[in-house]
Tab-separated table of N, CA, C and O in Angstrom:
chain	number	residue	atom	x	y	z
A	1	UNK	N	91.825	21.454	34.551
A	1	UNK	CA	91.406	20.089	34.781
A	1	UNK	C	90.018	20.042	35.420
A	1	UNK	O	89.222	19.211	35.079
A	2	UNK	N	89.744	20.949	36.350
A	2	UNK	CA	88.464	21.017	37.018
A	2	UNK	C	87.353	21.333	36.010
A	2	UNK	O	86.261	20.789	36.094
A	3	UNK	N	87.642	22.198	35.045
A	3	UNK	CA	86.674	22.541	34.011
A	3	UNK	C	86.369	21.322	33.143
A	3	UNK	O	85.214	21.085	32.787
A	4	UNK	N	87.389	20.548	32.825
A	4	UNK	CA	87.191	19.343	32.021
A	4	UNK	C	86.286	18.347	32.748
A	4	UNK	O	85.412	17.738	32.137
A	5	UNK	N	86.496	18.191	34.019
A	5	UNK	CA	85.681	17.259	34.807
A	5	UNK	C	84.220	17.715	34.849
A	5	UNK	O	83.303	16.906	34.699
A	6	UNK	N	84.007	19.021	35.035
A	6	UNK	CA	82.644	19.556	35.042
A	6	UNK	C	81.969	19.348	33.693
A	6	UNK	O	80.790	19.024	33.618
A	7	UNK	N	82.719	19.529	32.611
A	7	UNK	CA	82.173	19.331	31.265
A	7	UNK	C	81.778	17.874	31.059
A	7	UNK	O	80.702	17.581	30.522
A	8	UNK	N	82.609	16.935	31.496
A	8	UNK	CA	82.299	15.511	31.371
A	8	UNK	C	81.050	15.157	32.170
A	8	UNK	O	80.183	14.430	31.697
A	9	UNK	N	80.955	15.655	33.393
A	9	UNK	CA	79.772	15.392	34.215
A	9	UNK	C	78.518	15.993	33.589
A	9	UNK	O	77.447	15.392	33.614
A	10	UNK	N	78.645	17.178	33.023
A	10	UNK	CA	77.512	17.817	32.360
A	10	UNK	C	77.045	17.021	31.154
A	10	UNK	O	75.851	16.836	30.936
A	11	UNK	N	77.979	16.527	30.366
A	11	UNK	CA	77.622	15.712	29.196
A	11	UNK	C	77.002	14.387	29.618
A	11	UNK	O	76.059	13.914	28.987
A	12	UNK	N	77.518	13.796	30.681
A	12	UNK	CA	76.939	12.559	31.196
A	12	UNK	C	75.504	12.788	31.668
A	12	UNK	O	74.612	11.999	31.365
A	13	UNK	N	75.285	13.871	32.391
A	13	UNK	CA	73.933	14.199	32.857
A	13	UNK	C	72.991	14.428	31.683
A	13	UNK	O	71.845	13.965	31.687
A	14	UNK	N	73.458	15.106	30.649
A	14	UNK	CA	72.642	15.341	29.457
A	14	UNK	C	72.300	14.028	28.768
A	14	UNK	O	71.161	13.816	28.343
A	15	UNK	N	73.255	13.110	28.680
A	15	UNK	CA	73.005	11.815	28.057
A	15	UNK	C	71.965	11.020	28.831
A	15	UNK	O	71.074	10.399	28.250
A	16	UNK	N	72.047	11.060	30.162
A	16	UNK	CA	71.071	10.348	30.994
A	16	UNK	C	69.677	10.919	30.794
A	16	UNK	O	68.698	10.189	30.649
A	17	UNK	N	69.554	12.228	30.745
A	17	UNK	CA	68.254	12.871	30.530
A	17	UNK	C	67.693	12.497	29.164
A	17	UNK	O	66.508	12.207	29.027
A	18	UNK	N	68.526	12.475	28.149
A	18	UNK	CA	68.057	12.141	26.796
A	18	UNK	C	67.592	10.686	26.720
A	18	UNK	O	66.583	10.391	26.082
A	19	UNK	N	68.290	9.769	27.380
A	19	UNK	CA	67.874	8.370	27.388
A	19	UNK	C	66.539	8.231	28.119
A	19	UNK	O	65.626	7.551	27.653
A	20	UNK	N	66.404	8.893	29.270
A	20	UNK	CA	65.154	8.830	30.034
A	20	UNK	C	63.985	9.409	29.242
A	20	UNK	O	62.875	8.895	29.292
A	21	UNK	N	64.230	10.460	28.470
A	21	UNK	CA	63.163	11.064	27.662
A	21	UNK	C	62.765	10.156	26.514
A	21	UNK	O	61.625	10.163	26.062
A	22	UNK	N	63.680	9.344	26.019
A	22	UNK	CA	63.390	8.464	24.889
A	22	UNK	C	62.604	7.232	25.304
A	22	UNK	O	61.914	6.627	24.485
A	23	UNK	N	62.662	6.828	26.568
A	23	UNK	CA	61.991	5.619	27.023
A	23	UNK	C	60.490	5.656	26.744
A	23	UNK	O	59.955	4.733	26.149
A	24	UNK	N	59.738	6.713	27.110
A	24	UNK	CA	58.311	6.711	26.829
A	24	UNK	C	57.996	6.660	25.341
A	24	UNK	O	57.009	6.074	24.939
A	25	UNK	N	58.831	7.227	24.496
A	25	UNK	CA	58.568	7.231	23.061
A	25	UNK	C	58.674	5.836	22.469
A	25	UNK	O	58.040	5.531	21.463
A	26	UNK	N	59.471	4.958	23.071
A	26	UNK	CA	59.663	3.617	22.555
A	26	UNK	C	58.876	2.568	23.324
A	26	UNK	O	59.077	1.383	23.124
A	27	UNK	N	58.020	2.969	24.219
A	27	UNK	CA	57.295	2.031	25.069
A	27	UNK	C	56.229	1.281	24.275
A	27	UNK	O	55.567	1.840	23.406
A	28	UNK	N	56.074	0.000	24.598
A	28	UNK	CA	55.037	-0.830	23.996
A	28	UNK	C	53.899	-0.971	24.999
A	28	UNK	O	54.117	-1.364	26.144
A	29	UNK	N	52.679	-0.643	24.573
A	29	UNK	CA	51.530	-0.726	25.469
A	29	UNK	C	51.081	-2.175	25.612
A	29	UNK	O	50.790	-2.844	24.633
A	30	UNK	N	51.027	-2.657	26.858
A	30	UNK	CA	50.627	-4.028	27.144
A	30	UNK	C	49.179	-4.129	27.608
A	30	UNK	O	48.535	-5.164	27.436
A	31	UNK	N	48.661	-3.050	28.215
A	31	UNK	CA	47.340	-3.107	28.845
A	31	UNK	C	46.741	-1.711	28.865
A	31	UNK	O	47.462	-0.728	29.041
A	32	UNK	N	45.420	-1.639	28.681
A	32	UNK	CA	44.710	-0.357	28.778
A	32	UNK	C	43.315	-0.625	29.315
A	32	UNK	O	42.641	-1.554	28.891
A	33	UNK	N	42.880	0.220	30.261
A	33	UNK	CA	41.539	0.113	30.828
A	33	UNK	C	41.081	1.486	31.293
A	33	UNK	O	41.887	2.412	31.413
A	34	UNK	N	39.788	1.618	31.527
A	34	UNK	CA	39.216	2.863	32.043
A	34	UNK	C	38.535	2.573	33.379
A	34	UNK	O	38.139	1.445	33.655
A	35	UNK	N	38.396	3.618	34.193
A	35	UNK	CA	37.721	3.465	35.475
A	35	UNK	C	37.243	4.820	35.963
A	35	UNK	O	37.719	5.864	35.536
A	36	UNK	N	36.272	4.773	36.876
A	36	UNK	CA	35.793	5.956	37.571
A	36	UNK	C	36.256	5.848	39.018
A	36	UNK	O	35.939	4.882	39.706
A	37	UNK	N	37.011	6.829	39.445
A	37	UNK	CA	37.480	6.860	40.829
A	37	UNK	C	36.459	7.676	41.625
A	37	UNK	O	36.331	8.885	41.415
A	38	UNK	N	35.713	7.039	42.544
A	38	UNK	CA	34.647	7.753	43.244
A	38	UNK	C	35.106	8.534	44.474
A	38	UNK	O	34.282	9.162	45.139
A	39	UNK	N	36.390	8.508	44.785
A	39	UNK	CA	36.889	9.169	45.981
A	39	UNK	C	38.307	9.680	45.735
A	39	UNK	O	38.979	9.245	44.804
A	40	UNK	N	38.740	10.603	46.578
A	40	UNK	CA	40.121	11.080	46.536
A	40	UNK	C	41.021	9.942	47.027
A	40	UNK	O	40.688	9.255	47.989
A	41	UNK	N	42.152	9.728	46.339
A	41	UNK	CA	43.016	8.605	46.701
A	41	UNK	C	44.484	8.969	46.548
A	41	UNK	O	44.854	9.805	45.723
A	42	UNK	N	45.297	8.314	47.337
A	42	UNK	CA	46.736	8.520	47.269
A	42	UNK	C	47.362	7.412	46.425
A	42	UNK	O	47.135	6.235	46.654
A	43	UNK	N	48.159	7.835	45.426
A	43	UNK	CA	48.919	6.911	44.577
A	43	UNK	C	50.377	7.263	44.792
A	43	UNK	O	50.842	8.290	44.289
A	44	UNK	N	51.092	6.474	45.550
A	44	UNK	CA	52.470	6.830	45.877
A	44	UNK	C	52.465	8.089	46.722
A	44	UNK	O	51.817	8.162	47.758
A	45	UNK	N	53.122	9.129	46.240
A	45	UNK	CA	53.160	10.389	46.984
A	45	UNK	C	52.178	11.421	46.424
A	45	UNK	O	52.151	12.555	46.876
A	46	UNK	N	51.362	11.028	45.437
A	46	UNK	CA	50.423	11.949	44.790
A	46	UNK	C	48.990	11.651	45.211
A	46	UNK	O	48.581	10.490	45.256
A	47	UNK	N	48.218	12.697	45.511
A	47	UNK	CA	46.798	12.540	45.811
A	47	UNK	C	46.021	12.835	44.534
A	47	UNK	O	46.186	13.882	43.913
A	48	UNK	N	45.180	11.878	44.132
A	48	UNK	CA	44.416	11.955	42.887
A	48	UNK	C	42.961	12.265	43.219
A	48	UNK	O	42.377	11.669	44.124
A	49	UNK	N	42.385	13.195	42.484
A	49	UNK	CA	40.996	13.613	42.683
A	49	UNK	C	40.022	12.594	42.083
A	49	UNK	O	40.376	11.874	41.149
A	50	UNK	N	38.771	12.548	42.567
A	50	UNK	CA	37.767	11.665	41.959
A	50	UNK	C	37.542	12.054	40.496
A	50	UNK	O	37.709	13.214	40.124
A	51	UNK	N	37.172	11.080	39.673
A	51	UNK	CA	36.884	11.375	38.280
A	51	UNK	C	37.109	10.182	37.365
A	51	UNK	O	37.354	9.063	37.815
A	52	UNK	N	37.008	10.447	36.056
A	52	UNK	CA	37.196	9.437	35.013
A	52	UNK	C	38.666	9.338	34.652
A	52	UNK	O	39.307	10.369	34.418
A	53	UNK	N	39.188	8.121	34.567
A	53	UNK	CA	40.596	7.915	34.257
A	53	UNK	C	40.766	6.734	33.323
A	53	UNK	O	39.895	5.862	33.246
A	54	UNK	N	41.904	6.697	32.660
A	54	UNK	CA	42.343	5.494	31.970
A	54	UNK	C	43.701	5.124	32.547
A	54	UNK	O	44.429	5.970	33.055
A	55	UNK	N	44.013	3.842	32.482
A	55	UNK	CA	45.284	3.351	33.021
A	55	UNK	C	45.922	2.451	31.978
A	55	UNK	O	45.215	1.683	31.309
A	56	UNK	N	47.215	2.593	31.790
A	56	UNK	CA	47.940	1.755	30.842
A	56	UNK	C	49.156	1.149	31.522
A	56	UNK	O	49.701	1.711	32.466
A	57	UNK	N	49.553	-0.004	31.020
A	57	UNK	CA	50.819	-0.617	31.398
A	57	UNK	C	51.644	-0.669	30.129
A	57	UNK	O	51.183	-1.169	29.102
A	58	UNK	N	52.836	-0.107	30.194
A	58	UNK	CA	53.734	-0.075	29.044
A	58	UNK	C	55.058	-0.714	29.436
A	58	UNK	O	55.422	-0.721	30.613
A	59	UNK	N	55.754	-1.236	28.448
A	59	UNK	CA	57.073	-1.803	28.710
A	59	UNK	C	58.084	-1.129	27.811
A	59	UNK	O	57.864	-0.996	26.603
A	60	UNK	N	59.173	-0.676	28.406
A	60	UNK	CA	60.250	-0.033	27.662
A	60	UNK	C	61.574	-0.427	28.304
A	60	UNK	O	61.739	-0.304	29.512
A	61	UNK	N	62.474	-0.904	27.506
A	61	UNK	CA	63.804	-1.297	27.968
A	61	UNK	C	63.738	-2.271	29.146
A	61	UNK	O	64.492	-2.170	30.103
A	62	UNK	N	62.773	-3.196	29.094
A	62	UNK	CA	62.650	-4.215	30.127
A	62	UNK	C	61.987	-3.761	31.408
A	62	UNK	O	61.843	-4.537	32.344
A	63	UNK	N	61.564	-2.519	31.476
A	63	UNK	CA	60.923	-1.977	32.678
A	63	UNK	C	59.461	-1.654	32.365
A	63	UNK	O	59.160	-1.070	31.343
A	64	UNK	N	58.565	-2.024	33.277
A	64	UNK	CA	57.145	-1.713	33.093
A	64	UNK	C	56.824	-0.359	33.718
A	64	UNK	O	57.277	-0.046	34.813
A	65	UNK	N	56.047	0.438	32.965
A	65	UNK	CA	55.568	1.743	33.427
A	65	UNK	C	54.057	1.683	33.547
A	65	UNK	O	53.388	1.130	32.675
A	66	UNK	N	53.520	2.285	34.592
A	66	UNK	CA	52.075	2.410	34.749
A	66	UNK	C	51.746	3.880	34.583
A	66	UNK	O	52.321	4.732	35.255
A	67	UNK	N	50.846	4.163	33.643
A	67	UNK	CA	50.415	5.545	33.393
A	67	UNK	C	48.933	5.673	33.701
A	67	UNK	O	48.142	4.823	33.327
A	68	UNK	N	48.590	6.761	34.377
A	68	UNK	CA	47.200	7.080	34.679
A	68	UNK	C	46.894	8.401	33.991
A	68	UNK	O	47.611	9.387	34.181
A	69	UNK	N	45.842	8.410	33.157
A	69	UNK	CA	45.450	9.594	32.394
A	69	UNK	C	44.062	10.037	32.853
A	69	UNK	O	43.170	9.214	33.000
A	70	UNK	N	43.894	11.324	33.067
A	70	UNK	CA	42.604	11.873	33.483
A	70	UNK	C	42.803	13.315	33.875
A	70	UNK	O	43.581	14.036	33.252
A	71	UNK	N	42.101	13.745	34.941
A	71	UNK	CA	42.273	15.126	35.390
A	71	UNK	C	43.693	15.364	35.879
A	71	UNK	O	44.161	16.491	35.931
A	72	UNK	N	44.367	14.295	36.256
A	72	UNK	CA	45.774	14.349	36.624
A	72	UNK	C	46.512	13.264	35.846
A	72	UNK	O	45.932	12.245	35.517
A	73	UNK	N	47.752	13.509	35.523
A	73	UNK	CA	48.570	12.542	34.800
A	73	UNK	C	49.629	12.003	35.748
A	73	UNK	O	50.333	12.770	36.393
A	74	UNK	N	49.724	10.692	35.844
A	74	UNK	CA	50.731	10.053	36.684
A	74	UNK	C	51.517	9.044	35.863
A	74	UNK	O	50.952	8.359	35.018
A	75	UNK	N	52.788	8.943	36.137
A	75	UNK	CA	53.627	7.904	35.557
A	75	UNK	C	54.455	7.341	36.688
A	75	UNK	O	55.072	8.085	37.446
A	76	UNK	N	54.427	6.015	36.832
A	76	UNK	CA	55.227	5.392	37.885
A	76	UNK	C	55.818	4.097	37.368
A	76	UNK	O	55.228	3.427	36.523
A	77	UNK	N	56.999	3.790	37.846
A	77	UNK	CA	57.578	2.498	37.527
A	77	UNK	C	56.812	1.448	38.299
A	77	UNK	O	56.501	1.624	39.471
A	78	UNK	N	56.499	0.349	37.626
A	78	UNK	CA	55.805	-0.743	38.294
A	78	UNK	C	56.751	-1.375	39.302
A	78	UNK	O	57.901	-1.657	38.980
A	79	UNK	N	56.258	-1.565	40.486
A	79	UNK	CA	57.063	-2.198	41.520
A	79	UNK	C	56.947	-3.703	41.430
A	79	UNK	O	56.776	-4.264	40.348
A	80	UNK	N	56.998	-4.361	42.562
A	80	UNK	CA	56.882	-5.822	42.560
A	80	UNK	C	55.549	-6.258	41.959
A	80	UNK	O	54.531	-5.585	42.122
A	81	UNK	N	55.582	-7.380	41.261
A	81	UNK	CA	54.347	-7.903	40.680
A	81	UNK	C	54.278	-9.396	40.924
A	81	UNK	O	55.274	-10.042	41.227
A	82	UNK	N	53.077	-9.920	40.788
A	82	UNK	CA	52.871	-11.357	40.925
A	82	UNK	C	51.954	-11.815	39.806
A	82	UNK	O	51.263	-11.010	39.187
A	83	UNK	N	51.954	-13.103	39.553
A	83	UNK	CA	51.077	-13.656	38.519
A	83	UNK	C	49.657	-13.728	39.057
A	83	UNK	O	49.434	-14.051	40.219
A	84	UNK	N	48.718	-13.413	38.204
A	84	UNK	CA	47.297	-13.476	38.525
A	84	UNK	C	46.608	-14.296	37.448
A	84	UNK	O	47.087	-14.362	36.324
A	85	UNK	N	45.467	-14.882	37.762
A	85	UNK	CA	44.728	-15.592	36.711
A	85	UNK	C	44.316	-14.610	35.608
A	85	UNK	O	43.948	-13.468	35.886
A	86	UNK	N	44.416	-15.055	34.364
A	86	UNK	CA	44.002	-14.211	33.247
A	86	UNK	C	42.492	-14.037	33.295
A	86	UNK	O	41.760	-14.942	33.678
A	87	UNK	N	42.030	-12.853	32.909
A	87	UNK	CA	40.607	-12.566	32.903
A	87	UNK	C	40.330	-11.354	32.037
A	87	UNK	O	41.239	-10.789	31.429
A	88	UNK	N	39.066	-10.957	31.982
A	88	UNK	CA	38.675	-9.827	31.149
A	88	UNK	C	38.896	-8.488	31.833
A	88	UNK	O	39.365	-7.544	31.222
A	89	UNK	N	38.510	-8.394	33.081
A	89	UNK	CA	38.555	-7.106	33.773
A	89	UNK	C	39.577	-7.108	34.896
A	89	UNK	O	39.737	-8.103	35.600
A	90	UNK	N	40.222	-5.978	35.061
A	90	UNK	CA	41.167	-5.812	36.156
A	90	UNK	C	40.498	-5.080	37.296
A	90	UNK	O	39.297	-4.796	37.268
A	91	UNK	N	41.282	-4.751	38.314
A	91	UNK	CA	40.748	-3.996	39.440
A	91	UNK	C	41.859	-3.253	40.152
A	91	UNK	O	43.031	-3.620	40.077
A	92	UNK	N	41.477	-2.192	40.813
A	92	UNK	CA	42.354	-1.427	41.684
A	92	UNK	C	41.911	-1.703	43.114
A	92	UNK	O	40.713	-1.666	43.400
A	93	UNK	N	42.851	-1.963	43.983
A	93	UNK	CA	42.526	-2.241	45.377
A	93	UNK	C	43.103	-1.105	46.231
A	93	UNK	O	44.299	-0.830	46.168
A	94	UNK	N	42.229	-0.458	46.989
A	94	UNK	CA	42.617	0.646	47.861
A	94	UNK	C	42.363	0.242	49.307
A	94	UNK	O	41.462	-0.542	49.587
A	95	UNK	N	43.129	0.824	50.221
A	95	UNK	CA	42.863	0.661	51.650
A	95	UNK	C	42.674	2.053	52.250
A	95	UNK	O	43.325	3.014	51.839
A	96	UNK	N	41.752	2.152	53.186
A	96	UNK	CA	41.478	3.415	53.855
A	96	UNK	C	42.376	3.501	55.083
A	96	UNK	O	42.201	2.758	56.035
A	97	UNK	N	43.354	4.390	55.015
A	97	UNK	CA	44.274	4.593	56.129
A	97	UNK	C	44.117	6.034	56.610
A	97	UNK	O	44.372	6.974	55.863
A	98	UNK	N	43.643	6.179	57.833
A	98	UNK	CA	43.431	7.512	58.421
A	98	UNK	C	42.539	8.393	57.552
A	98	UNK	O	42.791	9.575	57.386
A	99	UNK	N	41.511	7.808	56.953
A	99	UNK	CA	40.551	8.577	56.161
A	99	UNK	C	40.974	8.843	54.727
A	99	UNK	O	40.240	9.480	53.980
A	100	UNK	N	42.136	8.377	54.299
A	100	UNK	CA	42.594	8.588	52.926
A	100	UNK	C	42.783	7.237	52.250
A	100	UNK	O	43.518	6.387	52.744
A	101	UNK	N	42.083	7.037	51.133
A	101	UNK	CA	42.234	5.795	50.385
A	101	UNK	C	43.597	5.789	49.701
A	101	UNK	O	43.994	6.763	49.070
A	102	UNK	N	44.318	4.686	49.848
A	102	UNK	CA	45.666	4.553	49.319
A	102	UNK	C	45.723	3.323	48.433
A	102	UNK	O	45.228	2.249	48.815
A	103	UNK	N	46.329	3.463	47.235
A	103	UNK	CA	46.437	2.341	46.313
A	103	UNK	C	47.312	1.246	46.902
A	103	UNK	O	48.447	1.495	47.307
A	104	UNK	N	46.772	0.040	46.970
A	104	UNK	CA	47.502	-1.115	47.494
A	104	UNK	C	47.916	-2.064	46.382
A	104	UNK	O	49.012	-2.622	46.413
A	105	UNK	N	47.029	-2.258	45.388
A	105	UNK	CA	47.321	-3.198	44.314
A	105	UNK	C	46.574	-2.815	43.041
A	105	UNK	O	45.510	-2.200	43.101
A	106	UNK	N	47.149	-3.165	41.929
A	106	UNK	CA	46.543	-2.988	40.610
A	106	UNK	C	46.616	-4.340	39.926
A	106	UNK	O	47.696	-4.834	39.631
A	107	UNK	N	45.467	-4.977	39.723
A	107	UNK	CA	45.404	-6.274	39.073
A	107	UNK	C	45.028	-6.072	37.612
A	107	UNK	O	43.911	-5.668	37.305
A	108	UNK	N	45.964	-6.347	36.723
A	108	UNK	CA	45.742	-6.239	35.278
A	108	UNK	C	45.467	-7.652	34.762
A	108	UNK	O	46.371	-8.349	34.290
A	109	UNK	N	44.221	-8.093	34.887
A	109	UNK	CA	43.862	-9.483	34.598
A	109	UNK	C	44.131	-9.883	33.148
A	109	UNK	O	44.494	-11.023	32.878
A	110	UNK	N	43.981	-8.958	32.210
A	110	UNK	CA	44.156	-9.289	30.795
A	110	UNK	C	45.592	-9.700	30.465
A	110	UNK	O	45.824	-10.426	29.503
A	111	UNK	N	46.562	-9.246	31.268
A	111	UNK	CA	47.950	-9.656	31.043
A	111	UNK	C	48.449	-10.570	32.170
A	111	UNK	O	49.623	-10.920	32.217
A	112	UNK	N	47.550	-10.927	33.084
A	112	UNK	CA	47.873	-11.884	34.135
A	112	UNK	C	48.882	-11.399	35.157
A	112	UNK	O	49.676	-12.189	35.654
A	113	UNK	N	48.828	-10.102	35.483
A	113	UNK	CA	49.772	-9.567	36.463
A	113	UNK	C	49.069	-8.695	37.486
A	113	UNK	O	48.109	-8.004	37.168
A	114	UNK	N	49.580	-8.738	38.713
A	114	UNK	CA	49.123	-7.861	39.787
A	114	UNK	C	50.331	-7.086	40.284
A	114	UNK	O	51.375	-7.667	40.568
A	115	UNK	N	50.193	-5.776	40.354
A	115	UNK	CA	51.271	-4.904	40.819
A	115	UNK	C	50.950	-4.476	42.246
A	115	UNK	O	49.837	-4.040	42.538
A	116	UNK	N	51.932	-4.589	43.124
A	116	UNK	CA	51.744	-4.313	44.548
A	116	UNK	C	52.426	-2.987	44.895
A	116	UNK	O	53.537	-2.722	44.449
A	117	UNK	N	51.741	-2.163	45.694
A	117	UNK	CA	52.272	-0.864	46.111
A	117	UNK	C	52.360	-0.819	47.631
A	117	UNK	O	51.484	-1.328	48.320
A	118	UNK	N	53.397	-0.191	48.156
A	118	UNK	CA	53.532	-0.134	49.622
A	118	UNK	C	52.466	0.763	50.240
A	118	UNK	O	52.140	1.811	49.697
A	119	UNK	N	51.925	0.310	51.360
A	119	UNK	CA	50.945	1.093	52.115
A	119	UNK	C	51.488	1.224	53.530
A	119	UNK	O	51.734	0.226	54.197
A	120	UNK	N	51.681	2.455	53.961
A	120	UNK	CA	52.206	2.708	55.299
A	120	UNK	C	51.057	3.022	56.238
A	120	UNK	O	50.216	3.859	55.935
A	121	UNK	N	51.007	2.327	57.347
A	121	UNK	CA	49.965	2.588	58.330
A	121	UNK	C	50.533	2.413	59.721
A	121	UNK	O	51.571	1.790	59.916
A	122	UNK	N	49.836	2.979	60.694
A	122	UNK	CA	50.283	2.903	62.079
A	122	UNK	C	50.165	1.467	62.596
A	122	UNK	O	49.314	0.705	62.140
A	123	UNK	N	51.001	1.099	63.528
A	123	UNK	CA	50.993	-0.248	64.094
A	123	UNK	C	49.638	-0.544	64.724
A	123	UNK	O	49.072	0.266	65.442
A	124	UNK	N	49.101	-1.719	64.402
A	124	UNK	CA	47.833	-2.146	64.973
A	124	UNK	C	46.613	-1.517	64.329
A	124	UNK	O	45.494	-1.837	64.685
A	125	UNK	N	46.817	-0.635	63.375
A	125	UNK	CA	45.692	0.040	62.737
A	125	UNK	C	45.035	-0.893	61.723
A	125	UNK	O	45.704	-1.602	60.989
A	126	UNK	N	43.740	-0.891	61.682
A	126	UNK	CA	43.012	-1.690	60.698
A	126	UNK	C	42.712	-0.816	59.486
A	126	UNK	O	42.420	0.361	59.611
A	127	UNK	N	42.780	-1.426	58.334
A	127	UNK	CA	42.542	-0.684	57.103
A	127	UNK	C	41.355	-1.303	56.367
A	127	UNK	O	41.286	-2.513	56.184
A	128	UNK	N	40.408	-0.458	55.957
A	128	UNK	CA	39.255	-0.900	55.200
A	128	UNK	C	39.658	-1.049	53.743
A	128	UNK	O	40.279	-0.148	53.160
A	129	UNK	N	39.336	-2.173	53.108
A	129	UNK	CA	39.703	-2.437	51.719
A	129	UNK	C	38.536	-2.082	50.795
A	129	UNK	O	37.400	-2.484	51.043
A	130	UNK	N	38.821	-1.343	49.734
A	130	UNK	CA	37.835	-0.945	48.725
A	130	UNK	C	38.373	-1.360	47.358
A	130	UNK	O	39.547	-1.144	47.066
A	131	UNK	N	37.522	-1.922	46.503
A	131	UNK	CA	37.929	-2.332	45.166
A	131	UNK	C	37.209	-1.501	44.124
A	131	UNK	O	36.015	-1.262	44.233
A	132	UNK	N	37.956	-1.033	43.099
A	132	UNK	CA	37.382	-0.293	41.975
A	132	UNK	C	37.601	-1.142	40.731
A	132	UNK	O	38.733	-1.492	40.392
A	133	UNK	N	36.511	-1.507	40.054
A	133	UNK	CA	36.594	-2.325	38.842
A	133	UNK	C	37.085	-1.506	37.660
A	133	UNK	O	36.814	-0.319	37.560
A	134	UNK	N	37.786	-2.170	36.749
A	134	UNK	CA	38.283	-1.543	35.536
A	134	UNK	C	37.511	-2.051	34.343
A	134	UNK	O	37.241	-3.243	34.245
A	135	UNK	N	37.157	-1.150	33.437
A	135	UNK	CA	36.515	-1.540	32.186
A	135	UNK	C	37.573	-1.693	31.114
A	135	UNK	O	38.541	-0.954	31.069
A	136	UNK	N	37.399	-2.669	30.242
A	136	UNK	CA	38.410	-2.891	29.199
A	136	UNK	C	38.223	-1.899	28.053
A	136	UNK	O	37.145	-1.396	27.817
A	137	UNK	N	39.318	-1.621	27.374
A	137	UNK	CA	39.309	-0.729	26.208
A	137	UNK	C	39.690	-1.486	24.984
A	137	UNK	O	40.527	-2.268	24.913
């Protein structure tokens, strides 16, 4: 009986992995832009080096994915978002926390959405805001 249970759990885990692998293949691209990152920056738990990048917003199975392509590849689920005025160019908003620029927001003006990212900082600490413009593709 224990072997049967392990087999069922193994098959369930395999099915979950296969579904997760299929999501990027079926994703519809909603937004694409390019940008030059002039400084080292933290995106979630990853530190990204300065350089040329492209960014896309894709939707698959009702969930939005943000992909960053360049010297490093990142994929993250889009967190909370808000409506923004439609426009031609988007922007990335970073805050300088303890000397490290951290992504705070990604405004995808062409699709009228702004994605917000958590920024952790010490109590009472002031953060310098830096904006990086996005070029349309």
